[in-house]
């Protein structure tokens, strides 16, 4: 197989002990879908240099690993711009949800949309995220809230992953809100959702299981029943935890060895300790924090001190985070939560991958997938610095440039 050489670039490998894992005068060698060599161009072994077919001269541009958006609700119908106005006029997110807006209004629009429409809309959003460097994305169900409609969401997500040059991981999020069919009967809804999960797992629609553990979502006891089922099926779990209040969901998730707990604005010291002990990633979602005008900050310093890995994601959804840029999510994570630009890039690459249970991407290293980005910037800290803008020159997925 002939090799492809990306040369005359600077590399933020995020590997090794150096800040950013930076390499000047860098080169990156790709065979098919894998990176086979990374280093200074002058050190490229002669036997590898002899096998180079194509060369890309990058004139000093920076290469980073491809970005991983490990928490999105990308598939849905309708928008909620009116709720944005209502919140600006003083209503809270919880008040809107209790008044029948919120997740349930997106549920209605999603149920009414055809699969073709859901696919078309999700593809347009994905295109925006890709323009900003995303090569791996997670997509949740959670706006169908019935067997048929949850399955439709996951089928649309699967199809998107097959048709687009991106890796897409799905999460089953039926425990997102209580649908009208089960009003005042949350436990019966959980019973039904457990059966749906088995069915959808049989059809290979589910990579992981998620839930919204909250006053306006589901209780710790209800989520525990879901997690027991996930364990029986051999599926990893994750949780929307302590976003609006401290329910202790993170401790439950930690007991089940969760891949990640996400949001975490109201996380307690006991929650931090539990996540540290179980190796659970903290997924920070500064888009939702900003969009909902939250003031309670997640305990980032304590998480960092306890050694909990910090990921950053968009949480793209129509109600609490209509954010379509990972670099803007990185900026917001620095601005609101005090991450350093290097932490933000790590959170958007290898730590985000870890939150999905993926260890073959997120660093520029021989053996890793050849998913990477070429940026027209002078330093990778700029990825967190700019408030918007498009700095991506090329996105490479599985060794192939767009
Ligand atoms: O991650 N927190 C719960 N779920 C979403 C919001 C969904 C919505 O409002 O439509 C979130 O922020
Ligand atoms: Fe979410």
Coordinates of N, CA and C in Angstrom, one line a residue, residues 145-147 172 174-175 177-197 217-219 221-223 225-226:
X145 N -39.9 9.1 22.3 CA -40.6 8.7 23.5 C -41.7 7.7 23.3
X146 N -41.6 6.9 22.2 CA -42.5 5.8 22.0 C -41.5 4.8 21.3
X147 N -42.0 3.5 21.3 CA -41.1 2.5 20.6 C -40.8 2.9 19.2
X172 N -29.3 5.5 23.5 CA -30.8 5.3 23.7 C -31.1 6.2 24.9
X174 N -34.5 7.1 25.9 CA -36.0 7.2 26.1 C -36.4 7.8 27.4
X175 N -35.5 7.7 28.4 CA -35.8 8.3 29.7 C -35.3 9.8 29.7
X177 N -37.9 12.4 28.9 CA -39.1 13.1 29.4 C -40.2 12.1 29.4
X178 N -41.2 12.4 30.2 CA -42.4 11.5 30.2 C -43.4 11.9 29.1
X179 N -43.7 11.0 28.2 CA -44.6 11.3 27.1 C -46.0 11.4 27.6
X180 N -46.9 12.0 26.9 CA -48.3 12.2 27.3 C -49.0 10.9 27.6
X181 N -48.6 9.8 26.8 CA -49.3 8.5 26.9 C -49.1 7.9 28.3
X182 N -48.1 8.4 29.0 CA -47.8 7.8 30.4 C -47.8 8.9 31.4
X183 N -48.6 10.0 31.2 CA -48.6 11.1 32.2 C -49.0 10.5 33.5
X184 N -48.3 10.9 34.5 CA -48.5 10.5 35.9 C -48.3 9.0 36.1
X185 N -47.6 8.4 35.2 CA -47.3 7.0 35.4 C -45.8 6.6 34.9
X186 N -44.9 7.4 35.6 CA -43.5 7.3 35.1 C -43.0 5.9 35.2
X187 N -43.4 5.1 36.3 CA -42.8 3.8 36.4 C -43.3 2.9 35.3
X188 N -44.5 3.0 34.9 CA -45.0 2.2 33.7 C -44.2 2.6 32.5
X189 N -43.9 3.9 32.4 CA -43.1 4.3 31.2 C -41.7 3.7 31.2
X190 N -41.1 3.6 32.4 CA -39.8 3.0 32.5 C -39.9 1.5 32.1
X191 N -40.9 0.8 32.6 CA -41.1 -0.6 32.2 C -41.1 -0.7 30.7
X192 N -41.9 0.2 30.1 CA -42.0 0.1 28.6 C -40.6 0.4 28.0
X193 N -40.0 1.4 28.5 CA -38.7 1.8 27.9 C -37.6 0.6 28.0
X194 N -37.7 -0.2 29.1 CA -36.8 -1.3 29.2 C -37.0 -2.3 28.1
X195 N -38.3 -2.5 27.8 CA -38.6 -3.5 26.7 C -38.2 -2.9 25.3
X196 N -38.4 -1.6 25.1 CA -37.9 -1.0 23.9 C -36.4 -1.1 23.7
X197 N -35.7 -1.0 24.8 CA -34.3 -1.0 24.8 C -33.8 -2.4 24.2
X217 N -37.0 15.2 35.0 CA -36.7 14.0 34.2 C -37.1 12.7 35.0
X218 N -36.1 11.9 35.3 CA -36.4 10.6 36.0 C -35.5 10.5 37.3
X219 N -36.1 9.8 38.2 CA -35.4 9.7 39.5 C -34.3 8.7 39.5
X221 N -33.9 6.1 41.3 CA -34.4 4.7 41.3 C -34.9 4.3 39.9
X222 N -35.5 5.2 39.2 CA -35.9 4.8 37.8 C -34.8 4.6 36.9
X223 N -33.8 5.5 37.0 CA -32.6 5.3 36.2 C -31.9 4.0 36.5
X225 N -33.1 1.2 37.4 CA -33.7 0.1 36.7 C -33.2 0.0 35.2
X226 N -33.1 1.2 34.6 CA -32.6 1.2 33.2 C -31.2 0.7 33.1

